[in-house]
CSV table of C-alpha atoms and ligand atoms in Angstrom, one decimal:
chain,number,residue,atom,x,y,z
A,1,MET,CA,0.0,0.0,0.0
A,2,SER,CA,1.3,3.5,-0.8
A,3,ASP,CA,1.2,6.6,1.3
A,4,ARG,CA,0.7,10.0,-0.5
A,5,SER,CA,4.3,11.3,0.1
A,6,ALA,CA,6.1,9.1,-2.4
A,7,GLY,CA,7.7,11.2,-5.2
A,8,VAL,CA,7.8,10.1,-8.8
A,9,PRO,CA,9.9,11.7,-11.6
A,10,PRO,CA,7.7,13.9,-13.9
A,11,ALA,CA,8.7,11.8,-16.9
A,12,VAL,CA,6.7,8.8,-15.6
A,13,VAL,CA,3.8,8.1,-17.9
A,14,THR,CA,0.3,7.0,-16.7
A,15,SER,CA,0.0,3.9,-18.9
A,16,GLY,CA,-0.2,0.8,-16.8
A,17,LEU,CA,-2.6,2.3,-14.2
A,18,PRO,CA,-5.6,0.0,-13.5
A,19,VAL,CA,-8.5,1.1,-15.7
A,20,PRO,CA,-11.6,2.4,-13.8
A,21,GLY,CA,-15.0,0.6,-14.2
A,22,ALA,CA,-17.8,2.0,-16.4
A,23,ASP,CA,-19.6,3.7,-13.6
A,24,ALA,CA,-16.5,5.4,-12.4
A,25,LEU,CA,-15.6,6.6,-15.9
A,26,ALA,CA,-19.2,7.9,-16.4
A,27,HIS,CA,-18.7,9.9,-13.1
A,28,SER,CA,-15.4,11.2,-14.3
A,29,ARG,CA,-17.0,12.4,-17.6
A,30,ARG,CA,-19.7,14.3,-15.6
A,31,LEU,CA,-17.0,16.1,-13.6
A,32,THR,CA,-15.0,16.7,-16.8
A,33,GLU,CA,-18.1,18.4,-18.4
A,34,ARG,CA,-18.5,20.6,-15.3
A,35,ILE,CA,-14.9,21.7,-15.6
A,36,ARG,CA,-15.1,22.2,-19.4
A,37,HIS,CA,-18.0,24.5,-18.8
A,38,GLU,CA,-16.0,26.6,-16.5
A,39,ILE,CA,-13.1,26.7,-18.9
A,40,ALA,CA,-15.5,27.8,-21.7
A,41,ARG,CA,-16.9,30.6,-19.4
A,42,GLY,CA,-13.3,31.6,-18.6
A,43,ASN,CA,-12.4,32.4,-22.2
A,44,GLY,CA,-10.8,29.0,-22.7
A,45,ARG,CA,-8.8,28.6,-19.6
A,46,ILE,CA,-8.9,28.5,-15.8
A,47,GLY,CA,-6.0,28.7,-13.3
A,48,PHE,CA,-4.5,25.4,-12.2
A,49,ASP,CA,-5.6,26.0,-8.6
A,50,ARG,CA,-9.2,26.3,-9.8
A,51,PHE,CA,-8.9,23.1,-11.8
A,52,MET,CA,-7.5,21.3,-8.7
A,53,ASP,CA,-10.3,22.8,-6.6
A,54,LEU,CA,-13.0,21.4,-8.9
A,55,ALA,CA,-11.2,18.1,-9.4
A,56,LEU,CA,-11.1,17.5,-5.7
A,57,TYR,CA,-14.1,19.4,-4.2
A,58,ALA,CA,-16.7,20.2,-6.9
A,59,PRO,CA,-20.0,19.4,-5.0
A,60,GLY,CA,-21.1,15.9,-5.6
A,61,LEU,CA,-18.5,15.2,-8.2
A,62,GLY,CA,-14.9,16.1,-6.9
A,63,TYR,CA,-12.6,13.4,-5.6
A,64,TYR,CA,-13.3,14.2,-1.9
A,65,ALA,CA,-16.9,15.2,-2.4
A,66,ALA,CA,-18.1,12.0,-4.0
A,67,GLY,CA,-18.3,8.4,-2.9
A,68,THR,CA,-15.0,6.7,-4.0
A,69,ARG,CA,-13.2,4.7,-1.3
A,70,LYS,CA,-10.0,6.8,-1.1
A,71,PHE,CA,-8.4,5.5,2.1
A,72,GLY,CA,-6.9,2.1,2.9
A,73,GLU,CA,-6.3,-1.1,0.9
A,74,ALA,CA,-9.4,-0.8,-1.2
A,75,GLY,CA,-8.8,2.9,-1.9
A,76,ASP,CA,-6.0,4.9,-3.5
A,77,PHE,CA,-3.6,5.6,-0.6
A,78,ILE,CA,-3.0,5.0,3.1
A,79,THR,CA,-2.5,7.7,5.8
A,80,ALA,CA,-0.8,7.4,9.1
A,81,PRO,CA,-3.9,6.8,11.2
A,82,GLU,CA,-5.0,4.2,8.8
A,83,THR,CA,-1.6,2.5,8.9
A,84,SER,CA,-1.6,1.8,12.6
A,85,PRO,CA,-3.6,2.8,15.7
A,86,LEU,CA,-0.1,3.6,17.2
A,87,PHE,CA,-0.3,6.9,15.5
A,88,ALA,CA,-3.4,8.0,17.4
A,89,ARG,CA,-2.2,6.4,20.6
A,90,CYS,CA,1.0,8.5,20.5
A,91,LEU,CA,-0.9,11.7,19.4
A,92,ALA,CA,-3.3,11.2,22.3
A,93,ARG,CA,-0.5,11.6,24.7
A,94,GLN,CA,0.3,15.0,23.2
A,95,CYS,CA,-3.4,15.9,23.4
A,96,HIS,CA,-3.4,14.7,27.0
A,97,GLU,CA,-0.6,17.1,27.9
A,98,VAL,CA,-2.3,20.1,26.3
A,99,LEU,CA,-5.9,19.3,27.5
A,100,ALA,CA,-4.5,18.9,31.0
A,101,GLY,CA,-3.1,22.4,30.8
A,102,ILE,CA,-6.2,24.1,29.3
A,103,PRO,CA,-9.3,23.5,31.5
A,104,SER,CA,-12.4,22.8,29.3
A,105,GLY,CA,-10.2,22.6,26.2
A,106,ARG,CA,-11.8,21.1,23.2
A,107,LEU,CA,-10.3,19.1,20.3
A,108,LEU,CA,-10.9,20.1,16.7
A,109,GLU,CA,-10.0,17.8,13.8
A,110,ILE,CA,-9.8,19.4,10.4
A,111,GLY,CA,-10.3,17.0,7.4
A,112,ALA,CA,-11.1,13.8,9.3
A,113,GLY,CA,-11.0,11.4,6.4
A,114,SER,CA,-12.6,8.0,7.3
A,115,GLY,CA,-12.9,9.0,11.0
A,116,VAL,CA,-10.4,6.5,12.2
A,117,LEU,CA,-8.1,9.1,13.8
A,118,GLY,CA,-11.0,10.6,15.8
A,119,ALA,CA,-12.2,7.2,17.0
A,120,ASP,CA,-8.8,6.0,18.0
A,121,LEU,CA,-7.9,9.3,19.7
A,122,LEU,CA,-11.1,9.4,21.7
A,123,ALA,CA,-10.6,5.8,22.8
A,124,GLU,CA,-7.1,6.4,23.9
A,125,LEU,CA,-7.9,9.7,25.7
A,126,GLU,CA,-10.6,7.8,27.6
A,127,THR,CA,-8.0,5.3,28.7
A,128,LEU,CA,-5.7,8.1,29.7
A,129,GLY,CA,-8.5,9.8,31.7
A,130,GLN,CA,-8.4,13.0,29.6
A,131,LEU,CA,-11.5,13.0,27.4
A,132,PRO,CA,-12.4,16.4,26.0
A,133,GLU,CA,-16.0,17.6,26.5
A,134,GLN,CA,-16.2,18.0,22.8
A,135,TYR,CA,-14.5,16.5,19.8
A,136,LEU,CA,-15.3,18.8,16.9
A,137,ILE,CA,-14.8,17.8,13.2
A,138,LEU,CA,-14.6,20.3,10.3
A,139,GLU,CA,-15.0,18.2,7.2
A,140,VAL,CA,-15.8,19.7,3.8
A,141,SER,CA,-17.1,16.4,2.2
A,142,PRO,CA,-20.7,15.3,3.0
A,143,ASP,CA,-19.8,11.8,1.9
A,144,LEU,CA,-16.8,11.6,4.3
A,145,ARG,CA,-18.9,13.2,7.2
A,146,GLN,CA,-21.2,10.2,6.8
A,147,ARG,CA,-18.3,7.8,6.8
A,148,GLN,CA,-16.8,9.4,9.9
A,149,ARG,CA,-20.1,9.1,11.8
A,150,GLN,CA,-20.3,5.4,10.8
A,151,THR,CA,-16.7,4.8,12.0
A,152,LEU,CA,-17.2,6.6,15.3
A,153,GLU,CA,-20.6,4.8,15.9
A,154,ALA,CA,-19.0,1.5,15.3
A,155,ARG,CA,-15.8,2.0,17.3
A,156,VAL,CA,-16.7,4.4,20.2
A,157,PRO,CA,-20.5,4.5,20.3
A,158,HIS,CA,-20.5,5.6,23.9
A,159,LEU,CA,-18.5,8.7,23.0
A,160,LEU,CA,-20.5,9.8,20.0
A,161,ASP,CA,-22.4,12.4,21.9
A,162,ARG,CA,-19.1,14.3,22.4
A,163,VAL,CA,-18.6,14.5,18.6
A,164,HIS,CA,-20.0,17.5,16.7
A,165,TRP,CA,-19.6,18.3,13.0
A,166,LEU,CA,-19.1,21.9,12.2
A,167,ASP,CA,-19.9,23.8,9.0
A,168,ASP,CA,-17.2,26.4,9.6
A,169,LEU,CA,-14.3,27.1,12.0
A,170,PRO,CA,-15.6,27.4,15.6
A,171,ASP,CA,-16.6,30.8,16.9
A,172,PRO,CA,-13.9,33.1,18.4
A,173,GLY,CA,-12.8,32.1,21.8
A,174,PHE,CA,-11.9,28.4,21.0
A,175,THR,CA,-9.5,26.9,23.5
A,176,GLY,CA,-7.8,23.5,23.1
A,177,LEU,CA,-6.2,21.6,20.3
A,178,VAL,CA,-6.5,21.7,16.5
A,179,ILE,CA,-5.3,18.7,14.6
A,180,ALA,CA,-4.9,18.5,10.8
A,181,ASN,CA,-3.3,15.3,9.4
A,182,GLU,CA,-2.7,15.4,5.7
A,183,PHE,CA,-5.0,18.4,5.3
A,184,LEU,CA,-2.6,21.1,4.0
A,185,ASP,CA,-1.4,18.9,1.2
A,186,ALA,CA,-5.0,18.6,-0.1
A,187,MET,CA,-5.4,22.3,-0.6
A,188,PRO,CA,-5.4,23.5,-4.2
A,189,VAL,CA,-2.1,25.0,-5.3
A,190,HIS,CA,-0.9,27.4,-8.0
A,191,ARG,CA,1.7,26.1,-10.4
A,192,PHE,CA,4.3,28.6,-11.4
A,193,ARG,CA,7.3,28.8,-13.7
A,194,CYS,CA,10.2,31.3,-13.9
A,195,ALA,CA,10.7,32.5,-17.4
A,196,ALA,CA,12.9,35.4,-18.5
A,197,GLU,CA,12.6,37.2,-15.2
A,198,GLN,CA,8.8,36.8,-15.3
A,199,VAL,CA,6.6,34.7,-13.1
A,200,GLN,CA,4.3,32.6,-15.2
A,201,GLU,CA,1.2,30.7,-14.0
A,202,ALA,CA,-0.2,27.4,-15.3
A,203,PHE,CA,-3.6,27.5,-16.8
A,204,VAL,CA,-5.8,24.6,-17.8
A,205,THR,CA,-7.4,24.4,-21.2
A,206,TRP,CA,-9.5,21.9,-23.1
A,207,ARG,CA,-8.1,20.8,-26.4
A,208,ASP,CA,-8.5,17.8,-28.7
A,209,GLY,CA,-10.7,16.0,-26.2
A,210,ARG,CA,-8.6,16.4,-23.1
A,211,PHE,CA,-7.3,18.9,-20.5
A,212,GLY,CA,-4.0,20.5,-21.2
A,213,GLN,CA,-1.8,23.0,-19.5
A,214,VAL,CA,-0.4,26.3,-20.8
A,215,TRP,CA,1.9,28.9,-19.2
A,216,ASP,CA,1.2,32.6,-19.3
A,217,ALA,CA,2.0,35.7,-17.3
A,218,ALA,CA,0.8,35.3,-13.7
A,219,LEU,CA,-2.7,36.7,-13.1
A,220,SER,CA,-3.6,35.4,-9.7
A,221,GLY,CA,-3.3,38.0,-7.0
A,222,GLY,CA,-0.4,37.4,-4.7
A,223,LEU,CA,1.4,34.9,-6.9
A,224,ASP,CA,4.2,37.2,-8.0
A,225,ALA,CA,4.8,38.4,-4.5
A,226,ALA,CA,4.8,34.8,-3.1
A,227,VAL,CA,7.3,33.6,-5.7
A,228,ALA,CA,9.5,36.7,-4.9
A,229,ALA,CA,9.3,35.7,-1.2
A,230,VAL,CA,10.5,32.2,-2.1
A,231,ALA,CA,13.4,33.7,-4.1
A,232,ASP,CA,14.3,36.0,-1.2
A,233,GLY,CA,14.5,32.9,1.0
A,234,VAL,CA,16.4,30.5,-1.2
A,235,GLY,CA,18.1,32.7,-3.8
A,236,PRO,CA,17.2,33.3,-7.4
A,237,LEU,CA,15.2,30.5,-9.1
A,238,ALA,CA,16.7,29.4,-12.4
A,239,ASP,CA,15.0,30.2,-15.7
A,240,GLY,CA,12.6,27.4,-16.5
A,241,TYR,CA,12.2,26.4,-12.8
A,242,GLU,CA,8.7,25.0,-12.1
A,243,SER,CA,7.0,24.4,-8.8
A,244,GLU,CA,3.8,25.1,-7.0
A,245,ILE,CA,2.8,27.3,-4.1
A,246,ASN,CA,-0.1,27.2,-1.7
A,247,LEU,CA,-1.7,30.7,-1.5
A,248,ARG,CA,-4.6,29.5,0.6
A,249,ALA,CA,-2.9,28.3,3.7
A,250,GLY,CA,-2.2,31.9,4.8
A,251,SER,CA,-5.9,32.9,4.8
A,252,TRP,CA,-6.8,29.6,6.5
A,253,LEU,CA,-4.3,30.3,9.3
A,254,ARG,CA,-5.5,33.9,9.6
A,255,ALA,CA,-9.1,32.6,10.0
A,256,LEU,CA,-7.9,30.1,12.7
A,257,GLY,CA,-5.9,33.0,14.3
A,258,GLU,CA,-9.2,34.9,14.8
A,259,ARG,CA,-10.9,31.9,16.4
A,260,VAL,CA,-8.3,30.3,18.7
A,261,ALA,CA,-7.9,32.2,22.0
A,262,ALA,CA,-5.6,29.6,23.6
A,263,GLY,CA,-4.2,26.3,22.4
A,264,VAL,CA,-2.0,24.3,20.1
A,265,LEU,CA,-2.3,23.5,16.4
A,266,LEU,CA,-0.7,20.3,15.3
A,267,LEU,CA,-0.2,20.3,11.5
A,268,ILE,CA,1.1,16.9,10.3
A,269,ASP,CA,2.0,16.4,6.7
A,270,TYR,CA,4.7,15.5,4.1
A,271,GLY,CA,6.8,18.4,3.2
A,272,TYR,CA,10.0,20.3,3.7
A,273,PRO,CA,11.4,23.6,5.0
A,274,ARG,CA,11.5,26.2,2.2
A,275,ARG,CA,15.2,25.6,1.3
A,276,GLU,CA,14.6,21.9,0.6
A,277,TYR,CA,11.2,22.4,-1.0
A,278,TYR,CA,12.5,24.9,-3.6
A,279,HIS,CA,15.9,23.2,-4.0
A,280,PRO,CA,17.4,23.7,-7.4
A,281,GLN,CA,17.2,20.0,-8.1
A,282,ARG,CA,13.5,19.9,-7.4
A,283,SER,CA,12.9,21.9,-10.5
A,284,ARG,CA,9.5,20.3,-11.5
A,285,GLY,CA,7.8,20.7,-8.1
A,286,THR,CA,6.1,18.1,-6.0
A,287,LEU,CA,2.6,17.8,-7.5
A,288,MET,CA,1.5,14.2,-7.5
A,289,CYS,CA,-1.6,12.1,-8.1
A,290,HIS,CA,-2.7,8.8,-6.5
A,291,TYR,CA,-4.9,6.1,-8.0
A,292,ARG,CA,-5.2,2.7,-6.5
A,293,HIS,CA,-1.9,2.9,-4.7
A,294,ARG,CA,0.0,4.0,-7.8
A,295,ALA,CA,1.6,7.5,-7.8
A,296,HIS,CA,1.9,9.4,-11.1
A,297,PRO,CA,2.3,13.0,-12.2
A,298,ASP,CA,-0.7,13.6,-14.5
A,299,PRO,CA,-3.4,15.7,-12.8
A,300,PHE,CA,-5.6,15.5,-16.0
A,301,GLN,CA,-6.1,11.8,-15.8
A,302,TRP,CA,-9.6,10.7,-14.8
A,303,ALA,CA,-10.8,13.8,-13.1
A,304,GLY,CA,-12.6,13.1,-9.9
A,305,LEU,CA,-11.3,9.5,-9.6
A,306,GLN,CA,-7.8,10.3,-8.4
A,307,ASP,CA,-6.2,12.3,-5.6
A,308,ILE,CA,-4.1,15.3,-6.5
A,309,THR,CA,-1.7,16.6,-3.9
A,310,ALA,CA,1.4,18.7,-3.3
A,311,HIS,CA,4.0,18.7,-0.5
A,312,VAL,CA,3.9,21.4,2.2
A,313,ASP,CA,6.3,24.3,2.5
A,314,PHE,CA,6.5,24.3,6.3
A,315,THR,CA,8.5,27.5,6.3
A,316,ALA,CA,5.6,29.3,4.6
A,317,VAL,CA,3.1,27.7,7.0
A,318,ALA,CA,5.2,28.7,10.1
A,319,ASP,CA,5.5,32.3,8.7
A,320,ALA,CA,1.8,32.5,8.0
A,321,GLY,CA,1.1,31.1,11.5
A,322,GLU,CA,3.3,33.7,13.1
A,323,ALA,CA,1.6,36.4,11.0
A,324,ALA,CA,-1.8,35.1,12.3
A,325,GLY,CA,-0.7,35.5,15.9
A,326,PHE,CA,0.6,32.0,16.7
A,327,ALA,CA,4.1,31.1,17.8
A,328,VAL,CA,6.1,28.1,16.5
A,329,ARG,CA,6.4,25.6,19.4
A,330,GLY,CA,8.1,22.7,17.6
A,331,TYR,CA,8.9,21.2,14.2
A,332,THR,CA,10.1,17.7,13.8
A,333,THR,CA,9.8,14.5,11.8
A,334,GLN,CA,6.9,12.1,12.4
A,335,ALA,CA,9.3,9.5,13.7
A,336,HIS,CA,10.8,11.9,16.4
A,337,PHE,CA,7.3,13.2,17.3
A,338,LEU,CA,5.9,9.7,17.9
A,339,ILE,CA,9.0,8.8,19.9
A,340,GLY,CA,8.7,12.0,21.9
A,341,CYS,CA,5.1,11.1,22.7
A,342,GLY,CA,6.1,7.7,24.1
A,343,LEU,CA,6.1,5.2,21.2
A,344,ASP,CA,8.8,3.1,22.9
A,345,ARG,CA,6.8,2.9,26.1
A,346,ILE,CA,3.6,1.8,24.3
A,347,LEU,CA,5.6,-0.8,22.4
A,348,ALA,CA,7.3,-2.0,25.6
A,349,GLU,CA,3.8,-2.7,27.0
A,350,SER,CA,2.9,-5.0,24.1
A,351,ASN,CA,2.9,-8.7,25.0
A,352,PRO,CA,5.2,-10.7,22.6
A,353,GLN,CA,3.4,-13.9,23.6
A,354,ASP,CA,0.4,-12.5,21.7
A,355,VAL,CA,2.3,-13.1,18.5
A,356,ALA,CA,-0.3,-11.8,16.0
A,357,SER,CA,-1.1,-8.5,17.6
A,358,HIS,CA,2.5,-7.9,18.7
A,359,MET,CA,3.7,-8.4,15.1
A,360,THR,CA,1.0,-6.1,13.7
A,361,LEU,CA,2.0,-3.4,16.2
A,362,MET,CA,5.7,-3.7,15.4
A,363,GLN,CA,5.0,-3.6,11.7
A,364,GLY,CA,2.9,-0.5,12.2
A,365,ALA,CA,5.7,1.1,14.2
A,366,LYS,CA,8.1,0.5,11.4
A,367,ARG,CA,5.9,2.0,8.7
A,368,LEU,CA,5.2,5.1,10.8
A,369,THR,CA,8.9,5.7,11.8
A,370,LEU,CA,11.4,4.2,9.3
A,371,PRO,CA,13.0,6.9,7.1
A,372,SER,CA,12.3,4.8,4.0
A,373,GLU,CA,8.6,4.8,5.0
A,374,MET,CA,6.6,7.6,6.7
A,375,GLY,CA,9.1,8.5,9.4
A,376,GLU,CA,11.1,11.3,7.8
A,377,ARG,CA,9.0,12.5,4.9
A,378,PHE,CA,6.2,13.4,7.2
A,379,LYS,CA,6.7,16.3,9.6
A,380,VAL,CA,4.8,17.8,12.6
A,381,LEU,CA,4.6,21.5,13.1
A,382,ALA,CA,3.2,22.9,16.3
A,383,LEU,CA,1.8,26.5,16.4
A,384,ALA,CA,0.5,27.8,19.6
A,385,ARG,CA,-1.2,30.8,21.2
A,386,ALA,CA,-1.2,31.5,24.9
A,387,TRP,CA,0.7,28.2,25.4
A,388,ASP,CA,4.4,28.6,26.2
A,389,ARG,CA,5.2,25.2,27.8
A,390,PRO,CA,7.4,22.7,25.9
A,391,LEU,CA,5.4,19.9,24.1
A,392,ILE,CA,6.4,16.3,24.6
A,393,GLY,CA,6.2,15.5,20.9
A,394,PHE,CA,9.2,17.7,20.3
A,395,ALA,CA,11.3,16.6,23.2
A,396,ALA,CA,13.2,13.9,21.3
A,397,ARG,CA,14.3,16.3,18.6
A,398,ASP,CA,13.2,19.8,17.6
A,399,LEU,CA,14.1,20.9,14.1
A,400,SER,CA,12.5,24.4,14.3
A,401,ASP,CA,15.8,26.0,13.4
A,402,ARG,CA,15.6,24.5,9.9
A,403,LEU,CA,12.4,26.4,9.1
B,501,LIG,C1,-5.9,13.5,2.5
B,501,LIG,S1,-7.3,13.5,3.4
B,501,LIG,C2,-6.7,13.2,5.0
B,501,LIG,C3,-7.7,12.5,5.9
B,501,LIG,C4,-7.4,12.2,7.3
B,501,LIG,N1,-6.9,13.3,8.1
B,501,LIG,C5,-6.3,11.1,7.4
B,501,LIG,O1,-5.2,11.4,7.8
B,501,LIG,O2,-6.6,10.0,7.1
B,501,LIG,C6,-7.8,15.2,3.4
B,501,LIG,C7,-9.1,15.4,4.2
B,501,LIG,O3,-9.3,16.8,4.3
B,501,LIG,C8,-10.6,17.1,4.0
B,501,LIG,N2,-10.7,18.5,3.5
B,501,LIG,C9,-10.1,19.1,2.4
B,501,LIG,N3,-10.3,20.4,2.4
B,501,LIG,C10,-11.0,20.7,3.5
B,501,LIG,C11,-11.6,22.0,4.0
B,501,LIG,N4,-11.4,23.1,3.4
B,501,LIG,N5,-12.2,21.9,5.2
B,501,LIG,C12,-12.4,20.7,5.9
B,501,LIG,N6,-12.0,19.5,5.4
B,501,LIG,C13,-11.3,19.5,4.2
B,501,LIG,C14,-10.9,16.1,2.9
B,501,LIG,O4,-12.3,15.9,2.6
B,501,LIG,C15,-10.3,14.8,3.6
B,501,LIG,O5,-11.1,14.4,4.7
């Protein structure tokens, strides 16, 4: 099974992918029509970020807004909470620390996927004696909301009355913890190219019966300035250098900054500090697609049936968080975060005589922590407001100075 962080060279072609069934292809054609209409209304092109937005979130049609399986073996990719309950059990210890320090603090999960993380977190927090009064979920997909409810009903039915689905961020005054696992990488991004001292933007067209991409002078507000900020940080980008940039994360953090009065945000995702993200050798960006556990670089294949994602520039997220009134309280790899939260102690409690469950636990620990698996590509960034104590997740190693 593949996670969503694996990189593929842009030259890889998409032939060899499993072919979707007739119903899935019909669904993809409906979404394609929807996007084509918007392209026609936009004088023959739309920004790449808008294409990605529609491909992932067009109501009733986009990848996350319609009923495909997505997560786990029968889906397209696997995430850390789906890989092993160890992820939630460790994270629960970090939640325990913060909730113990913020009386009446609540937990808010953004983009809760199948609901597995919520269920496992609540179960572990109950064991630790630190259940929050409320577990809030902000999930854009109606289909996934339903799946989350089913997961929570099946796994922690006695705790369901603590779970509330929100339509928007909570009202100002929120205190507690905000968790977003693999949420930032699912935000639509702008694709840009440096060409003869000009910043160009990718636009999506419809030609000869399929979507295509053209480059033209950047039109999107803020793109020129954002690329200039990247170049300020890493040095001039070479002519022809292509990458992507997330212009939405800043406004999302500003909105959170207006709602969170005291607490900690844990943003967990695959990505790099800016210097590594916009490294001269990474000259074609990080955009990637996932279909049935195969990674490939063509975002125009089977609209609505495949995931499209980009790595996270954690320097940009940290900067935007600080501009929104948060302070960086830690940045580390997933492996070090889980170890800091007590992974070793949880594993030490496992009974090797119970061979099957011990082996499953050990295999899960390896997938979550090995550098060749999810351990190093995934990072954890903590942003906090009115919280100045050290966090256990960053005790094993804090890499904030690399941001
Ligand atoms: C890649 S999935 C990760 C799911 C889950 N956190 C996990 O780790 O398994 C991204 C999730 O974010 C949700 N999402 C995307 N944009 C969102 C938004 N603006 N507000 C709330 N949820 C969103 C998606 O529907 C999906 O549940």
